[in-house]
Coordinates of C-alpha atoms and ligand atoms in Angstrom, one line a residue:
M1 CA 0.8 3.9 24.3
I2 CA -2.3 5.6 23.1
L3 CA -1.6 9.2 24.3
I4 CA -4.3 11.2 25.6
K5 CA -5.5 15.0 24.9
T6 CA -6.4 17.2 27.4
P7 CA -9.7 19.8 26.3
D8 CA -7.1 22.2 25.5
E9 CA -5.2 20.3 23.3
I10 CA -8.2 19.1 21.9
E11 CA -9.7 22.8 20.5
T12 CA -6.3 23.0 19.4
M13 CA -6.9 20.0 17.4
R14 CA -9.9 21.5 16.5
R15 CA -9.3 24.4 15.1
N16 CA -6.6 22.6 12.6
G17 CA -9.3 20.2 11.5
A18 CA -11.5 23.1 10.9
I19 CA -9.1 24.3 8.3
L20 CA -8.0 21.2 7.3
A21 CA -11.5 20.4 6.3
S22 CA -11.8 24.1 4.5
V23 CA -8.4 23.4 2.5
L24 CA -10.0 20.4 1.3
D25 CA -13.3 21.5 0.2
A26 CA -12.1 24.7 -2.1
V27 CA -9.4 21.8 -3.3
C28 CA -12.6 19.6 -4.3
E29 CA -14.8 22.5 -5.8
K30 CA -11.8 22.9 -8.8
V31 CA -12.2 18.6 -9.3
T32 CA -13.2 19.1 -12.7
P33 CA -12.5 16.9 -16.5
G34 CA -9.1 18.8 -17.5
R35 CA -7.5 19.4 -14.6
S36 CA -4.3 18.3 -13.3
T37 CA -3.5 16.9 -10.2
A38 CA -0.5 19.1 -9.6
Y39 CA -2.9 22.5 -9.8
L40 CA -4.8 21.0 -6.6
D41 CA -1.8 20.1 -4.9
R42 CA -0.7 24.0 -5.4
L43 CA -4.0 25.1 -4.1
A44 CA -3.9 23.3 -1.2
E45 CA -0.7 24.2 -0.3
E46 CA -0.7 27.6 -0.3
M47 CA -4.1 27.6 1.2
I48 CA -2.3 25.9 4.3
R49 CA 0.9 27.8 4.4
K50 CA -1.6 31.4 4.4
A51 CA -3.6 29.4 7.5
G52 CA 0.2 29.5 9.3
A53 CA 0.5 25.6 9.5
K54 CA 2.6 23.1 7.3
P55 CA 1.6 20.2 5.1
A56 CA 1.5 17.6 7.0
F57 CA 3.0 14.9 4.4
K58 CA 5.5 16.7 2.5
G59 CA 8.8 15.4 3.2
Y60 CA 6.9 13.0 5.6
H61 CA 9.2 9.3 4.8
G62 CA 9.9 11.5 1.7
F63 CA 6.7 12.5 0.3
P64 CA 7.2 14.9 -2.5
A65 CA 3.5 16.7 -2.4
T66 CA 0.8 17.9 -0.2
L67 CA -2.1 16.1 -1.3
C68 CA -1.9 12.1 -1.8
T69 CA -4.3 12.8 -5.9
S70 CA -5.3 8.3 -6.1
I71 CA -7.3 7.9 -9.3
N72 CA -9.2 5.1 -10.3
E73 CA -7.4 1.7 -9.1
E74 CA -5.0 3.9 -7.0
V75 CA -5.8 3.1 -3.7
V76 CA -4.0 5.9 -1.9
H77 CA -0.3 7.6 -1.8
G78 CA -0.8 9.0 -5.6
I79 CA 1.6 11.5 -6.3
P80 CA 0.1 15.0 -7.6
S81 CA 1.5 15.8 -11.7
E82 CA 1.5 18.4 -14.5
E83 CA 1.0 14.7 -16.7
R84 CA -1.8 13.8 -14.5
I85 CA -5.3 15.4 -16.1
L86 CA -8.8 13.7 -14.8
V87 CA -11.1 13.1 -17.1
E88 CA -14.9 12.9 -17.3
G89 CA -15.6 9.3 -15.3
D90 CA -12.7 9.1 -12.8
I91 CA -13.0 9.0 -9.2
L92 CA -10.6 11.0 -7.6
S93 CA -8.9 10.0 -4.0
I94 CA -7.4 13.8 -2.1
D95 CA -5.5 12.7 1.1
V96 CA -4.5 15.7 3.0
G97 CA -3.0 16.8 6.6
L98 CA -1.4 19.6 8.2
M99 CA 0.6 20.6 11.1
R100 CA -0.4 23.8 13.5
D101 CA 0.5 24.7 16.8
G102 CA 2.0 21.5 17.2
F103 CA -0.9 19.1 16.3
Y104 CA -2.0 17.1 13.4
A105 CA -5.4 16.9 11.5
D106 CA -6.0 14.5 8.8
M107 CA -8.5 13.6 6.4
A108 CA -9.5 12.1 3.1
T109 CA -12.4 11.9 0.5
T110 CA -13.2 10.6 -2.7
V111 CA -15.0 12.8 -5.4
P112 CA -16.1 12.0 -8.9
V113 CA -15.0 14.0 -11.7
G114 CA -18.4 14.7 -13.6
R115 CA -20.5 11.9 -14.3
I116 CA -19.3 8.6 -13.4
G117 CA -20.9 4.9 -13.3
E118 CA -23.2 3.2 -11.2
E119 CA -20.1 0.8 -9.7
A120 CA -18.0 4.0 -8.5
E121 CA -20.9 5.7 -7.3
H122 CA -21.6 2.5 -5.2
L123 CA -18.4 2.4 -4.2
L124 CA -18.0 5.9 -2.9
S125 CA -21.6 6.2 -1.2
V126 CA -20.7 2.8 1.0
T127 CA -17.4 4.0 1.7
K128 CA -18.2 7.2 3.0
E129 CA -21.2 5.6 4.8
S130 CA -18.7 2.7 6.4
L131 CA -16.8 5.8 7.8
W132 CA -19.6 7.3 9.3
R133 CA -20.6 4.0 11.2
G134 CA -17.2 3.5 12.4
I135 CA -17.5 7.4 13.7
K136 CA -20.2 6.4 15.7
Q137 CA -18.4 3.5 17.5
V138 CA -16.4 6.2 19.5
K139 CA -18.2 6.2 22.3
I140 CA -17.1 5.4 26.4
G141 CA -17.5 1.5 27.3
N142 CA -17.0 0.6 23.6
R143 CA -13.4 -1.2 22.5
L144 CA -11.1 -0.2 19.7
S145 CA -12.1 -3.0 17.5
D146 CA -15.6 -2.0 17.4
I147 CA -14.9 0.4 14.9
S148 CA -12.8 -1.8 12.6
H149 CA -15.6 -4.4 12.8
T150 CA -18.6 -2.1 12.3
I151 CA -16.4 -0.7 9.4
G152 CA -15.6 -4.1 7.7
S153 CA -18.5 -6.0 8.4
Y154 CA -20.7 -2.7 7.1
V155 CA -18.3 -2.8 3.3
E156 CA -18.7 -7.0 3.2
S157 CA -22.4 -6.8 3.3
E158 CA -22.3 -4.4 0.1
G159 CA -20.1 -7.0 -1.6
L160 CA -16.9 -4.7 -1.3
F161 CA -13.7 -5.4 0.1
V162 CA -11.5 -3.2 2.6
V163 CA -7.8 -2.5 1.8
K164 CA -6.0 -4.8 4.8
E165 CA -2.8 -3.4 4.1
Y166 CA -3.4 0.3 5.5
V167 CA -5.2 1.4 8.7
G168 CA -6.2 4.2 10.7
H169 CA -4.2 5.4 13.4
G170 CA -3.7 7.7 16.3
I171 CA -3.0 11.3 15.9
G172 CA -2.0 14.3 18.0
K173 CA 1.9 15.7 18.1
N174 CA 2.5 12.9 15.8
L175 CA 1.1 12.1 12.6
H176 CA 0.6 8.6 13.1
E177 CA 0.5 7.2 16.8
D178 CA -0.9 4.6 18.2
P179 CA -2.9 2.6 17.8
Q180 CA -3.3 1.3 15.0
I181 CA -7.0 0.7 13.4
P182 CA -7.8 -1.9 11.3
N183 CA -10.8 -1.8 8.8
Y184 CA -11.5 -4.9 9.5
G185 CA -11.8 -7.8 12.2
P186 CA -13.9 -9.3 15.0
R187 CA -15.5 -6.8 17.4
G188 CA -14.8 -6.6 21.6
R189 CA -11.0 -6.2 21.2
G190 CA -8.4 -3.9 21.9
P191 CA -8.3 -1.0 24.2
R192 CA -11.7 0.3 26.2
L193 CA -12.2 3.8 24.3
Q194 CA -11.3 6.7 26.5
V195 CA -12.3 11.0 26.8
G196 CA -9.2 12.4 25.4
M197 CA -8.7 9.8 22.6
V198 CA -8.2 11.3 18.7
F199 CA -8.4 9.1 16.2
A200 CA -7.8 9.6 12.1
I201 CA -10.4 6.9 10.9
E202 CA -9.8 5.9 7.2
P203 CA -11.9 3.2 5.8
M204 CA -9.9 2.3 2.0
V205 CA -12.2 0.6 -0.1
K206 CA -12.3 -1.8 -3.5
T207 CA -14.1 -3.8 -5.7
D208 CA -11.8 -6.2 -6.0
P209 CA -10.7 -8.4 -2.8
D210 CA -6.9 -9.6 -3.6
P211 CA -3.9 -7.6 -2.0
T212 CA -3.1 -4.1 -3.1
R213 CA 0.7 -3.6 -4.6
V214 CA 2.6 -0.5 -4.7
L215 CA 3.7 1.1 -8.3
D216 CA 7.7 1.2 -9.3
D217 CA 6.9 5.4 -7.8
G218 CA 7.3 4.0 -4.3
W219 CA 4.1 5.3 -3.6
T220 CA 1.1 4.9 -5.2
V221 CA -1.3 1.7 -4.2
V222 CA -3.3 0.8 -6.6
T223 CA -6.0 -2.4 -6.7
A224 CA -4.5 -6.0 -7.7
T225 CA -6.5 -6.6 -10.7
G226 CA -7.5 -2.6 -11.5
G227 CA -11.1 -2.4 -9.5
L228 CA -12.0 1.0 -8.2
A229 CA -10.8 1.9 -4.8
A230 CA -12.0 5.0 -2.7
H231 CA -10.8 6.5 0.5
F232 CA -12.6 9.0 3.5
E233 CA -11.1 9.5 6.7
H234 CA -11.9 11.8 9.5
T235 CA -9.9 13.0 12.5
V236 CA -12.5 12.7 15.7
A237 CA -12.2 12.8 19.0
L238 CA -13.7 11.1 22.3
T239 CA -15.1 14.2 24.8
E240 CA -17.2 13.8 27.9
R241 CA -20.4 15.5 25.0
G242 CA -19.1 12.1 23.1
V243 CA -17.2 12.0 19.4
D244 CA -16.2 14.3 18.0
V245 CA -15.1 14.8 14.5
L246 CA -12.9 17.6 14.2
T247 CA -12.2 17.7 10.7
M248 CA -15.2 19.7 9.7
I249 CA -16.1 23.4 9.1
R250 CA -16.8 25.7 11.2
R251 CA -19.1 28.6 10.2
Ligands
MG301 MG1 -4.4 9.1 7.7

């Protein structure tokens, strides 16, 4: 069942989303060759706690950190580590969530570490664009799978592949709520979109077609043949005025 949020609840989620966006922005500014992913994780946790919020992922099914940091062929759920030092040319996916006043926010981005290659540039720009195309489908009259179809067909048209094993989701008082939002599929299926629905839309895109696998650490998802992967995510609400991206810095 998709839980509908009131305007007040969406306002709370908007405040949370703004905090989360500032945290991720600050973390991204510190992404540079020579830095460990554990350093970024500490920075994020400090900022989240200072804002009176709680890291959403830490302890979630036993995940040990505030951020998921996934480098190059790592798709999602990478664990920050002192030993993992960023290198010029890497791409780093950072996924972060928080909970405050009873509501969650969830977002992700993939950033270059110094100068990156052409294939990586293309992957990042397509994944980001696919997220925004998906977000534009969040409107009255559309069905849920219009988001999925728009993301998947665009990614495919660019010669890249969406990850099918992991999906976007509803979000609110729980980090993961109904519905699941795959990044592929036909249009015109699933529930009609309504005011008060809040979704975390999160295309994960890779350069190789085969299914992902999970490393022995039990968390880190990697591409099958070592191809690069990227991940972008926003928490968005459907309001009377249309789609509202909640995970944005407000000034
Ligand atoms: Mg998510």
